[in-house]
Amino acid sequence: MLQWPVMLDIRLIRERTEEVKARLGARGLNIDWDLLLKLDQERRDLLNAVEELRAQRRTASDQIAKLKRDKKPAEPLVEEMKSVGDRIAALEDELRSCEADLNNIALSIPNLPHESVPIGVDASANVEVRRWGKPPAFSFPAKPHWELGEALGILDFERAARMTGARFAVYAGAGARLERALLNFMLDLHTTEHGYKEVLPPYIVNRASMTGTGQLPKFEDDLFRLADDDLMLIPTAEVPLTNLHREETVSEAALPLRYTAFSPCFRREAGSYGKDTRGLIRQHQFNKVELVTFSFPETSYEELEVLARHAESVLQRLHLHYRVVTLCTGDMGFAAAKTYDLEVWLPAQGVFREISSCSNFEAFQTRRAGIRYKGRDGKSAFLHTLNGSALAIGRTFVAILENYQQADGTVIIPEVLRPYMAGMERITKET
RNA sequence: GGAGAGGUGGCCGAGUGGCCGAAGGCGCGGCAUUGGAAAUGCCGUAUACGGGAAACUGUAUCGUGGGUUCAAAUCCCACCCUCUCCGCCA
């Protein structure tokens, strides 16, 4: 499944160890670099030895074939090769276990942050890049979306908890319709105006796909797994979209490739007990429209700006106040080299909340997933991948309820969504 | 789920133990022929990793992983996928 080299370019680690360690900074916490380098050396030595013996065996085998054709005795050579075969098998075993150990470490090394990423340990070191719009002015205390939603009869957390468990929600009536309006609006925008190809992928994928995008092996605890099949529910459409081209060499003429997909996302949210327990903010299942770009390495940072703008345009058309922040080294995801978060204004809490995350993964995922292109010079190279939510639909739903709420508890529907809501202008309590 | 057939290079397709990284064809590239083209002819045409300044060279790869053997596309085992029929089902 995995071919060599995977993960961070092992050659880069080998040749510029100190620089890699420094750039990884706080991210590279528990990596045994000495063991990694030792295993790398061991692997190359073993490989050399095995290849030499195999070459020897092949020559001898050809001789044996000739001897037998000429009806001459071949026994001594055959005997000799028996022991060579045993040595090859032994070395191959060693090589296999060496590579497994090496992979274990290497697959757990996070991506190198881009040089433009601010250094810091947590979200407090993130840097605001820009703001758009302004918060709504209310002459009344803003209510949280769960109160609005339950009062309007469009959100039902109680029944969801009974049928499934905590962190699930039932959308009903105009609520269900609003969720569907949002996803259709977003997909239409990205396919018709931004040039993305719409994809409707499987929501269940295998281990290789999860490893390709970086969810595995480190984050298995955050995934829902099917008991009998070693398949997992996707935590984001990034996984199937990026894995569309796993183990492929894509044609240069097709680049950049832009895909969008709607999908539900499933996350166990291990370790987040007690956080965001009320409302839609943190659910085990939520809907999202995702954007994925496969880019030439040279232009991937321009593509990151483009991608972020595409995600922002959804918020702009919904007239939702937001800001863009650059995540610092300590707040970025495992696979990302640089990430912009889009944070939408939530008046009830008086805070900006993440509603989209747009990242450049450089060659981190393509190296794991074996996604290349072939240039005009005939050489193949790993592509860069990028992805971003555009947007997380549940959180957009939250933002609309809270920002468009009226004094009487009704919610105005943003104009761009009305065609998707059969012309409905306002959500009122259903009778 | 049961029974059967099959998975070989960009594509089609031959190949049941060695001279097979793989015939032949198509496609593609170059050259010749032509005023130009078609047709024709000749030559070339997989990928990855390592060595070498390069020419070149070593190893691996015939769905995947194991095994047998001095030697595996070829034999054995397991798994995956595709197709046909049956069952079930939206």
Short mmCIF file of C-alpha atoms (C1' of nucleotides) in Angstrom, two decimals:
data_model
loop_
_atom_site.label_atom_id
_atom_site.label_comp_id
_atom_site.label_asym_id
_atom_site.label_seq_id
_atom_site.Cartn_x
_atom_site.Cartn_y
_atom_site.Cartn_z
CA MET A 1 0.00 0.00 0.00
CA LEU A 2 2.47 2.61 1.14
CA GLN A 3 5.44 3.13 -1.07
CA TRP A 4 8.73 4.63 -0.13
CA PRO A 5 9.32 7.51 0.53
CA VAL A 6 6.30 8.47 2.55
CA MET A 7 5.57 11.31 4.94
CA LEU A 8 8.05 14.07 5.36
CA ASP A 9 10.75 13.61 2.81
CA ILE A 10 13.12 11.21 4.55
CA ARG A 11 16.00 12.68 2.60
CA LEU A 12 15.26 16.11 3.98
CA ILE A 13 15.27 14.71 7.48
CA ARG A 14 18.49 12.85 6.82
CA GLU A 15 20.38 15.71 5.29
CA ARG A 16 19.06 18.66 7.27
CA THR A 17 18.09 17.10 10.57
CA GLU A 18 18.70 20.11 12.76
CA GLU A 19 16.74 22.43 10.50
CA VAL A 20 13.78 20.05 10.41
CA LYS A 21 13.81 19.69 14.19
CA ALA A 22 13.92 23.45 14.61
CA ARG A 23 11.11 24.11 12.16
CA LEU A 24 8.94 21.46 13.75
CA GLY A 25 9.53 23.17 17.07
CA ALA A 26 6.84 22.39 19.57
CA ARG A 27 5.02 20.16 17.09
CA GLY A 28 7.58 17.41 16.99
CA LEU A 29 7.15 16.53 20.64
CA ASN A 30 7.77 12.82 21.01
CA ILE A 31 9.80 11.95 18.01
CA ASP A 32 12.87 9.80 18.55
CA TRP A 33 15.07 11.38 15.91
CA ASP A 34 18.11 9.30 16.69
CA LEU A 35 16.16 6.09 16.30
CA LEU A 36 14.60 7.37 13.10
CA LEU A 37 17.97 8.16 11.55
CA LYS A 38 19.42 4.89 12.76
CA LEU A 39 16.55 2.93 11.21
CA ASP A 40 16.90 4.89 7.99
CA GLN A 41 20.59 3.99 7.76
CA GLU A 42 19.85 0.40 8.68
CA ARG A 43 17.21 0.18 6.01
CA ARG A 44 19.49 1.42 3.29
CA ASP A 45 22.27 -0.96 4.34
CA LEU A 46 19.89 -3.91 4.39
CA LEU A 47 18.46 -2.94 1.04
CA ASN A 48 21.92 -2.80 -0.48
CA ALA A 49 22.83 -6.18 0.93
CA VAL A 50 19.59 -7.78 -0.26
CA GLU A 51 19.91 -6.35 -3.73
CA GLU A 52 23.45 -7.54 -4.09
CA LEU A 53 22.48 -11.09 -3.11
CA ARG A 54 19.49 -11.05 -5.40
CA ALA A 55 21.68 -9.98 -8.31
CA GLN A 56 24.02 -12.84 -7.49
CA ARG A 57 21.15 -15.29 -7.36
CA ARG A 58 19.78 -14.13 -10.66
CA THR A 59 23.07 -14.59 -12.45
CA ALA A 60 23.43 -18.04 -10.97
CA SER A 61 19.89 -18.98 -11.91
CA ASP A 62 20.59 -18.07 -15.50
CA GLN A 63 23.68 -20.28 -15.39
CA ILE A 64 21.68 -23.15 -13.94
CA ALA A 65 19.18 -22.83 -16.74
CA LYS A 66 21.98 -22.96 -19.32
CA LEU A 67 23.64 -25.95 -17.66
CA LYS A 68 20.38 -27.88 -17.65
CA ARG A 69 19.75 -27.05 -21.28
CA ASP A 70 23.21 -28.36 -22.12
CA LYS A 71 22.54 -31.43 -19.98
CA LYS A 72 25.43 -30.58 -17.71
CA PRO A 73 25.40 -31.06 -13.92
CA ALA A 74 24.02 -28.09 -12.01
CA GLU A 75 23.82 -29.55 -8.54
CA PRO A 76 26.78 -27.73 -6.94
CA LEU A 77 25.48 -24.36 -8.04
CA VAL A 78 21.96 -25.19 -6.92
CA GLU A 79 23.27 -26.16 -3.51
CA GLU A 80 25.19 -22.93 -3.25
CA MET A 81 22.15 -20.90 -4.18
CA LYS A 82 20.06 -22.63 -1.54
CA SER A 83 22.13 -20.97 1.14
CA VAL A 84 22.08 -17.66 -0.71
CA GLY A 85 18.30 -17.95 -0.80
CA ASP A 86 18.20 -18.50 2.95
CA ARG A 87 20.34 -15.44 3.54
CA ILE A 88 18.12 -13.37 1.28
CA ALA A 89 15.02 -14.51 3.17
CA ALA A 90 16.61 -13.66 6.50
CA LEU A 91 17.69 -10.21 5.34
CA GLU A 92 14.25 -9.59 3.84
CA ASP A 93 12.67 -10.32 7.20
CA GLU A 94 14.99 -7.86 8.84
CA LEU A 95 14.28 -5.30 6.17
CA ARG A 96 10.54 -5.71 6.59
CA SER A 97 10.62 -5.17 10.30
CA CYS A 98 13.02 -2.25 9.93
CA GLU A 99 10.71 -0.57 7.44
CA ALA A 100 7.72 -1.16 9.69
CA ASP A 101 9.51 0.50 12.61
CA LEU A 102 10.65 3.34 10.42
CA ASN A 103 7.15 3.90 9.06
CA ASN A 104 5.73 3.88 12.53
CA ILE A 105 7.85 6.83 13.51
CA ALA A 106 7.76 8.62 10.20
CA LEU A 107 3.97 8.48 9.83
CA SER A 108 3.65 10.24 13.16
CA ILE A 109 5.75 13.26 12.22
CA PRO A 110 3.59 16.31 11.56
CA ASN A 111 4.09 18.57 8.58
CA LEU A 112 6.64 21.35 8.60
CA PRO A 113 5.04 24.76 9.11
CA HIS A 114 5.56 27.26 6.30
CA GLU A 115 7.98 30.07 7.11
CA SER A 116 5.14 32.63 7.09
CA VAL A 117 3.36 30.87 9.96
CA PRO A 118 3.55 32.68 13.29
CA ILE A 119 5.27 30.76 16.07
CA GLY A 120 3.28 30.01 19.20
CA VAL A 121 1.95 27.25 21.39
CA ASP A 122 -1.81 27.84 21.30
CA ALA A 123 -4.62 29.89 19.77
CA SER A 124 -3.56 33.01 21.63
CA ALA A 125 -0.64 33.34 19.20
CA ASN A 126 -2.86 33.24 16.11
CA VAL A 127 -2.71 36.38 14.01
CA GLU A 128 -5.76 38.20 12.67
CA VAL A 129 -5.39 38.91 8.96
CA ARG A 130 -8.57 40.81 8.14
CA ARG A 131 -12.15 41.45 9.18
CA TRP A 132 -15.27 41.76 7.07
CA GLY A 133 -18.67 43.31 7.85
CA LYS A 134 -19.87 44.34 11.24
CA PRO A 135 -21.82 42.71 14.05
CA PRO A 136 -25.61 43.14 14.06
CA ALA A 137 -26.95 45.83 16.39
CA PHE A 138 -29.64 44.39 18.66
CA SER A 139 -31.91 46.40 20.91
CA PHE A 140 -32.51 43.24 22.94
CA PRO A 141 -30.32 40.56 24.50
CA ALA A 142 -29.23 38.11 21.82
CA LYS A 143 -30.33 34.55 22.44
CA PRO A 144 -28.19 31.49 21.76
CA HIS A 145 -29.20 29.43 18.74
CA TRP A 146 -30.34 26.42 20.78
CA GLU A 147 -32.93 28.52 22.56
CA LEU A 148 -34.10 30.09 19.30
CA GLY A 149 -34.12 26.78 17.48
CA GLU A 150 -36.00 24.86 20.14
CA ALA A 151 -38.55 27.65 20.60
CA LEU A 152 -39.17 27.77 16.86
CA GLY A 153 -39.52 24.01 16.75
CA ILE A 154 -36.78 23.60 14.16
CA LEU A 155 -34.14 21.99 16.39
CA ASP A 156 -34.74 19.07 18.73
CA PHE A 157 -31.86 17.96 20.92
CA GLU A 158 -33.93 15.97 23.36
CA ARG A 159 -35.33 13.50 20.89
CA ALA A 160 -31.95 13.22 19.18
CA ALA A 161 -30.38 12.28 22.50
CA ARG A 162 -33.05 9.65 23.05
CA MET A 163 -32.73 8.06 19.63
CA THR A 164 -28.94 8.24 19.43
CA GLY A 165 -27.11 10.02 22.25
CA ALA A 166 -25.43 13.24 23.21
CA ARG A 167 -24.06 15.56 20.54
CA PHE A 168 -26.69 14.74 17.94
CA ALA A 169 -29.52 16.93 16.69
CA VAL A 170 -32.78 16.58 14.83
CA TYR A 171 -33.59 19.37 12.40
CA ALA A 172 -37.27 19.76 11.61
CA GLY A 173 -39.53 21.75 9.32
CA ALA A 174 -37.94 25.03 8.24
CA GLY A 175 -34.79 23.98 10.07
CA ALA A 176 -34.29 20.91 7.91
CA ARG A 177 -35.13 23.04 4.91
CA LEU A 178 -32.60 25.70 5.90
CA GLU A 179 -29.83 23.14 6.24
CA ARG A 180 -30.66 21.83 2.76
CA ALA A 181 -30.88 25.37 1.37
CA LEU A 182 -27.42 26.13 2.72
CA LEU A 183 -25.75 23.12 1.20
CA ASN A 184 -27.39 23.69 -2.16
CA PHE A 185 -26.48 27.36 -2.11
CA MET A 186 -22.86 26.61 -1.32
CA LEU A 187 -22.50 23.85 -3.91
CA ASP A 188 -24.11 25.99 -6.59
CA LEU A 189 -21.80 28.89 -5.81
CA HIS A 190 -18.63 26.81 -5.97
CA THR A 191 -19.57 24.86 -9.06
CA THR A 192 -20.92 27.70 -11.17
CA GLU A 193 -18.82 30.67 -10.09
CA HIS A 194 -15.63 29.22 -8.65
CA GLY A 195 -15.03 26.37 -11.08
CA TYR A 196 -15.12 23.35 -8.78
CA LYS A 197 -16.23 19.94 -9.94
CA GLU A 198 -18.99 18.53 -7.76
CA VAL A 199 -18.44 15.08 -6.34
CA LEU A 200 -20.67 12.91 -4.21
CA PRO A 201 -18.25 10.49 -2.58
CA PRO A 202 -18.59 7.52 -0.22
CA TYR A 203 -18.89 8.53 3.41
CA ILE A 204 -17.08 5.41 4.52
CA VAL A 205 -13.45 4.82 3.56
CA ASN A 206 -10.68 2.33 4.19
CA ARG A 207 -7.51 2.55 6.22
CA ALA A 208 -5.28 3.45 3.29
CA SER A 209 -7.38 6.51 2.49
CA MET A 210 -7.33 7.65 6.11
CA THR A 211 -3.57 7.25 6.18
CA GLY A 212 -3.20 9.15 2.93
CA THR A 213 -4.75 12.32 4.28
CA GLY A 214 -3.12 11.99 7.69
CA GLN A 215 -5.98 10.92 9.98
CA LEU A 216 -4.18 7.64 10.58
CA PRO A 217 -2.22 6.32 12.31
CA LYS A 218 -2.26 9.07 14.93
CA PHE A 219 -5.89 10.00 15.28
CA GLU A 220 -7.77 6.74 15.23
CA ASP A 221 -9.45 7.69 18.50
CA ASP A 222 -11.30 10.52 16.78
CA LEU A 223 -12.84 8.29 14.13
CA PHE A 224 -15.97 6.18 14.13
CA ARG A 225 -15.07 2.71 12.95
CA LEU A 226 -17.30 -0.05 11.62
CA ALA A 227 -16.99 -3.10 13.79
CA ASP A 228 -16.74 -5.82 11.16
CA ASP A 229 -15.03 -4.24 8.18
CA ASP A 230 -12.06 -2.09 9.18
CA LEU A 231 -13.77 0.81 7.46
CA MET A 232 -14.25 4.25 8.95
CA LEU A 233 -16.79 7.04 8.71
CA ILE A 234 -15.24 10.11 7.19
CA PRO A 235 -14.57 13.03 9.57
CA THR A 236 -14.58 15.37 6.54
CA ALA A 237 -15.05 15.12 2.76
CA GLU A 238 -11.38 16.07 2.51
CA VAL A 239 -10.63 12.38 2.91
CA PRO A 240 -12.55 11.00 -0.08
CA LEU A 241 -11.85 14.05 -2.24
CA THR A 242 -8.10 13.97 -1.72
CA ASN A 243 -8.05 10.21 -2.10
CA LEU A 244 -9.80 10.49 -5.46
CA HIS A 245 -6.32 10.50 -6.95
CA ARG A 246 -4.50 8.22 -4.53
CA GLU A 247 -1.81 6.21 -6.30
CA GLU A 248 -2.27 8.18 -9.47
CA THR A 249 -0.09 10.30 -11.68
CA VAL A 250 -2.41 13.03 -12.87
CA SER A 251 -1.93 14.77 -16.16
CA GLU A 252 -0.23 18.12 -15.98
CA ALA A 253 -2.75 19.67 -18.37
CA ALA A 254 -5.58 19.03 -15.91
CA LEU A 255 -4.02 21.11 -13.13
CA PRO A 256 -5.07 22.70 -10.92
CA LEU A 257 -7.87 20.27 -10.10
CA ARG A 258 -10.68 21.68 -7.97
CA TYR A 259 -13.28 19.48 -6.31
CA THR A 260 -16.18 20.22 -4.04
CA ALA A 261 -18.41 17.85 -2.14
CA PHE A 262 -21.18 17.95 0.36
CA SER A 263 -20.94 15.31 3.04
CA PRO A 264 -21.90 14.57 6.59
CA CYS A 265 -18.85 14.44 8.86
CA PHE A 266 -18.49 12.03 11.76
CA ARG A 267 -16.22 12.75 14.69
CA ARG A 268 -15.96 11.07 18.04
CA GLU A 269 -14.73 14.30 19.62
CA ALA A 270 -12.61 12.29 22.01
CA GLY A 271 -11.18 14.52 24.68
CA SER A 272 -13.67 17.33 24.26
CA TYR A 273 -15.97 16.31 27.08
CA GLY A 274 -17.56 19.31 28.64
CA LYS A 275 -16.75 21.62 25.72
CA ASP A 276 -19.59 23.16 23.73
CA THR A 277 -22.08 20.75 25.17
CA ARG A 278 -25.09 22.81 24.20
CA GLY A 279 -26.33 23.41 20.71
CA LEU A 280 -24.97 22.59 17.29
CA ILE A 281 -21.41 23.82 17.65
CA ARG A 282 -19.80 20.47 18.41
CA GLN A 283 -21.68 17.44 17.10
CA HIS A 284 -20.71 13.86 16.37
CA GLN A 285 -22.38 14.27 12.98
CA PHE A 286 -22.50 17.50 11.04
CA ASN A 287 -22.79 18.57 7.43
CA LYS A 288 -20.13 20.36 5.48
CA VAL A 289 -19.32 21.51 1.97
CA GLU A 290 -15.64 20.98 1.34
CA LEU A 291 -13.26 22.37 -1.27
CA VAL A 292 -10.13 20.50 -2.33
CA THR A 293 -7.47 21.70 -4.76
CA PHE A 294 -4.63 19.75 -6.32
CA SER A 295 -2.00 22.29 -7.30
CA PHE A 296 1.44 22.60 -8.81
CA PRO A 297 3.96 22.95 -5.97
CA GLU A 298 5.06 26.36 -7.26
CA THR A 299 1.62 27.94 -7.00
CA SER A 300 0.12 26.32 -3.92
CA TYR A 301 0.37 29.42 -1.73
CA GLU A 302 -1.44 31.50 -4.32
CA GLU A 303 -4.03 28.73 -4.38
CA LEU A 304 -4.39 28.98 -0.62
CA GLU A 305 -5.37 32.64 -0.95
CA VAL A 306 -7.84 31.75 -3.71
CA LEU A 307 -9.34 28.97 -1.64
CA ALA A 308 -9.78 31.19 1.41
CA ARG A 309 -11.49 33.83 -0.74
CA HIS A 310 -13.87 31.23 -2.11
CA ALA A 311 -14.82 30.20 1.40
CA GLU A 312 -15.15 33.82 2.50
CA SER A 313 -17.48 34.61 -0.37
CA VAL A 314 -20.08 32.32 1.20
CA LEU A 315 -20.05 34.38 4.39
CA GLN A 316 -20.12 37.61 2.43
CA ARG A 317 -23.18 36.61 0.46
CA LEU A 318 -24.89 35.67 3.69
CA HIS A 319 -23.84 39.05 5.15
CA LEU A 320 -22.23 37.45 8.16
CA HIS A 321 -19.53 39.31 10.08
CA TYR A 322 -16.27 37.35 10.22
CA ARG A 323 -12.53 37.56 10.55
CA VAL A 324 -9.65 35.60 9.08
CA VAL A 325 -6.80 34.41 11.28
CA THR A 326 -3.54 32.69 10.50
CA LEU A 327 -3.07 29.78 12.84
CA CYS A 328 0.21 29.70 14.71
CA THR A 329 2.51 26.70 14.70
CA GLY A 330 1.02 25.24 17.86
CA ASP A 331 -2.62 25.53 16.78
CA MET A 332 -2.32 24.00 13.33
CA GLY A 333 -3.51 20.55 12.38
CA PHE A 334 -1.12 17.63 12.01
CA ALA A 335 -0.96 17.64 8.21
CA ALA A 336 -1.06 21.38 7.49
CA ALA A 337 1.83 23.62 6.51
CA LYS A 338 -0.28 26.76 6.80
CA THR A 339 -3.87 27.33 7.83
CA TYR A 340 -6.30 30.22 7.72
CA ASP A 341 -9.32 29.90 9.95
CA LEU A 342 -12.46 31.81 9.10
CA GLU A 343 -14.25 32.81 12.27
CA VAL A 344 -17.84 33.98 12.20
CA TRP A 345 -19.34 36.35 14.72
CA LEU A 346 -21.76 34.78 17.20
CA PRO A 347 -23.61 37.56 19.04
CA ALA A 348 -25.10 35.44 21.81
CA GLN A 349 -21.67 34.51 23.08
CA GLY A 350 -20.04 37.66 21.77
CA VAL A 351 -17.19 35.73 20.17
CA PHE A 352 -15.79 34.73 16.80
CA ARG A 353 -16.14 30.98 16.19
CA GLU A 354 -14.35 28.87 13.62
CA ILE A 355 -16.60 28.17 10.67
CA SER A 356 -13.98 27.23 8.08
CA SER A 357 -10.41 26.07 8.05
CA CYS A 358 -8.38 26.50 4.85
CA SER A 359 -5.03 24.78 4.65
CA ASN A 360 -2.13 24.13 2.37
CA PHE A 361 -0.73 20.67 2.99
CA GLU A 362 2.05 21.05 0.45
CA ALA A 363 3.26 17.53 -0.43
CA PHE A 364 2.48 16.03 2.97
CA GLN A 365 -0.65 14.20 1.85
CA THR A 366 0.43 13.46 -1.71
CA ARG A 367 3.59 11.81 -0.47
CA ARG A 368 1.58 9.56 1.82
CA ALA A 369 -1.05 8.94 -0.82
CA GLY A 370 1.23 8.64 -3.83
CA ILE A 371 -0.29 11.46 -5.87
CA ARG A 372 2.05 12.83 -8.53
CA TYR A 373 2.08 14.62 -11.80
CA LYS A 374 4.50 14.35 -14.65
CA GLY A 375 6.11 17.55 -15.83
CA ARG A 376 7.20 18.45 -19.33
CA ASP A 377 10.72 17.33 -18.50
CA GLY A 378 9.31 13.83 -18.02
CA LYS A 379 10.03 13.82 -14.30
CA SER A 380 7.25 13.11 -11.88
CA ALA A 381 6.81 15.05 -8.67
CA PHE A 382 4.38 15.16 -5.80
CA LEU A 383 1.53 17.61 -6.14
CA HIS A 384 0.42 19.95 -3.41
CA THR A 385 -3.02 19.60 -1.89
CA LEU A 386 -5.19 22.21 -0.23
CA ASN A 387 -8.58 22.06 1.32
CA GLY A 388 -11.07 24.21 3.11
CA SER A 389 -14.56 24.10 4.50
CA ALA A 390 -16.90 26.29 2.55
CA LEU A 391 -18.57 26.09 4.86
CA ALA A 392 -19.35 23.97 7.89
CA ILE A 393 -23.11 23.97 7.45
CA GLY A 394 -24.14 23.37 11.05
CA ARG A 395 -22.13 26.33 12.24
CA THR A 396 -23.47 28.46 9.39
CA PHE A 397 -26.94 27.50 10.57
CA VAL A 398 -25.95 28.65 14.04
CA ALA A 399 -24.59 31.95 12.72
CA ILE A 400 -27.76 32.65 10.76
CA LEU A 401 -30.04 31.95 13.69
CA GLU A 402 -28.03 34.12 16.05
CA ASN A 403 -27.23 37.00 13.66
CA TYR A 404 -30.64 37.17 11.99
CA GLN A 405 -32.75 36.78 15.13
CA GLN A 406 -35.47 39.32 15.83
CA ALA A 407 -36.83 40.65 19.10
CA ASP A 408 -39.84 38.34 18.82
CA GLY A 409 -37.69 35.26 18.46
CA THR A 410 -38.28 34.81 14.73
CA VAL A 411 -35.38 34.57 12.29
CA ILE A 412 -35.08 36.45 8.99
CA ILE A 413 -33.80 34.31 6.13
CA PRO A 414 -30.84 35.85 4.25
CA GLU A 415 -31.88 36.90 0.77
CA VAL A 416 -29.59 34.57 -1.18
CA LEU A 417 -31.19 31.59 0.55
CA ARG A 418 -34.81 32.49 -0.16
CA PRO A 419 -34.91 30.91 -3.62
CA TYR A 420 -33.84 27.68 -1.91
CA MET A 421 -36.59 28.08 0.71
CA ALA A 422 -39.53 28.37 -1.65
CA GLY A 423 -39.47 32.12 -1.13
CA MET A 424 -39.74 31.97 2.66
CA GLU A 425 -38.52 35.23 4.23
CA ARG A 426 -38.75 34.48 7.91
CA ILE A 427 -38.79 31.46 10.17
CA THR A 428 -41.66 31.61 12.63
CA LYS A 429 -42.90 29.11 15.15
CA GLU A 430 -44.59 26.27 13.39
CA THR A 431 -48.07 25.49 14.59
"C1'" G B 1 -24.63 -14.80 0.98
"C1'" G B 2 -24.07 -19.30 -2.86
"C1'" A B 3 -22.00 -21.10 -7.79
"C1'" G B 4 -18.85 -19.98 -11.86
"C1'" A B 5 -15.35 -16.88 -14.94
"C1'" G B 6 -11.64 -13.43 -14.78
"C1'" G B 7 -7.74 -9.39 -13.11
"C1'" U B 8 -0.83 -8.99 -17.64
"C1'" G B 9 2.24 -2.30 -20.04
"C1'" G B 10 -1.70 4.09 -22.06
"C1'" C B 11 -5.35 0.35 -24.48
"C1'" C B 12 -6.37 -4.68 -26.71
"C1'" G B 13 -4.14 -9.24 -26.06
"C1'" A B 14 -0.35 -13.70 -25.98
"C1'" G B 15 2.17 -16.11 -22.39
"C1'" U B 16 1.48 -22.79 -17.32
"C1'" G B 17 8.52 -22.94 -14.23
"C1'" G B 18 14.41 -20.52 -16.66
"C1'" C B 19 16.95 -17.11 -22.62
"C1'" C B 20 10.03 -12.98 -19.93
"C1'" G B 21 9.95 -6.32 -18.02
"C1'" A B 22 7.04 -9.59 -20.73
"C1'" A B 23 5.14 -11.79 -28.19
"C1'" G B 24 1.74 -9.39 -31.52
"C1'" G B 25 -1.50 -5.37 -32.41
"C1'" C B 26 -3.47 -0.38 -31.39
"C1'" G B 27 -2.08 4.30 -29.67
"C1'" C B 28 1.95 7.77 -29.01
"C1'" G B 29 7.01 10.04 -30.44
"C1'" G B 30 11.11 10.42 -34.04
"C1'" C B 31 13.03 9.53 -38.87
"C1'" A B 32 12.41 8.08 -44.10
"C1'" U B 33 9.09 8.58 -48.24
"C1'" U B 34 5.79 13.33 -50.10
"C1'" G B 35 4.96 19.68 -52.97
"C1'" G B 36 2.12 18.71 -48.39
"C1'" A B 37 -0.64 14.83 -46.37
"C1'" A B 38 -2.80 9.86 -46.15
"C1'" A B 39 -0.91 5.12 -46.75
"C1'" U B 40 3.74 2.62 -46.08
"C1'" G B 41 8.61 1.49 -43.97
"C1'" C B 42 12.37 1.84 -40.03
"C1'" C B 43 13.47 3.06 -34.97
"C1'" G B 44 11.77 4.22 -30.19
"C1'" U B 45 7.93 4.08 -26.43
"C1'" A B 46 6.13 1.48 -18.20
"C1'" U B 47 7.09 2.95 -13.13
"C1'" A B 48 9.74 3.44 -8.50
"C1'" C B 49 14.16 3.31 -5.66
"C1'" G B 50 19.69 3.02 -5.56
"C1'" G B 51 24.80 3.71 -8.12
"C1'" G B 52 27.13 6.88 -12.03
"C1'" A B 53 29.12 13.55 -14.57
"C1'" A B 54 27.09 10.75 -18.45
"C1'" A B 55 26.58 6.55 -21.62
"C1'" C B 56 24.75 3.22 -18.65
"C1'" U B 57 23.75 0.05 -14.58
"C1'" G B 58 21.52 -2.82 -10.02
"C1'" U B 59 16.87 -4.10 -7.63
"C1'" A B 60 11.63 -4.34 -7.37
"C1'" U B 61 6.89 -4.33 -9.84
"C1'" C B 62 2.12 -9.09 -14.44
"C1'" G B 63 -4.73 -7.28 -8.60
"C1'" U B 64 -2.60 -7.51 -3.03
"C1'" G B 65 -0.03 -10.32 0.68
"C1'" G B 66 2.23 -14.87 2.00
"C1'" G B 67 4.37 -19.75 0.48
"C1'" U B 68 6.96 -23.67 -2.67
"C1'" U B 69 11.60 -23.53 -5.76
"C1'" C B 70 18.46 -22.59 -7.26
"C1'" A B 71 14.66 -19.83 -10.28
"C1'" A B 72 7.48 -17.67 -10.27
"C1'" A B 73 3.32 -13.58 -14.67
"C1'" U B 74 3.29 -19.07 -14.73
"C1'" C B 75 2.56 -23.76 -9.09
"C1'" C B 76 0.07 -23.47 -3.82
"C1'" C B 77 -2.71 -20.56 0.13
"C1'" A B 78 -5.36 -16.22 1.83
"C1'" C B 79 -7.47 -11.67 0.68
"C1'" C B 80 -9.27 -7.62 -2.64
"C1'" C B 81 -11.71 -6.19 -7.06
"C1'" U B 82 -14.60 -7.01 -11.80
"C1'" C B 83 -18.17 -9.87 -14.68
"C1'" U B 84 -22.27 -13.81 -15.19
"C1'" C B 85 -26.12 -16.71 -12.83
"C1'" C B 86 -28.95 -17.65 -8.18
"C1'" G B 87 -30.67 -15.59 -3.45
"C1'" C B 88 -31.77 -11.01 -0.87
"C1'" C B 89 -32.85 -5.89 -1.29
"C1'" A B 90 -33.67 0.31 -1.98
#
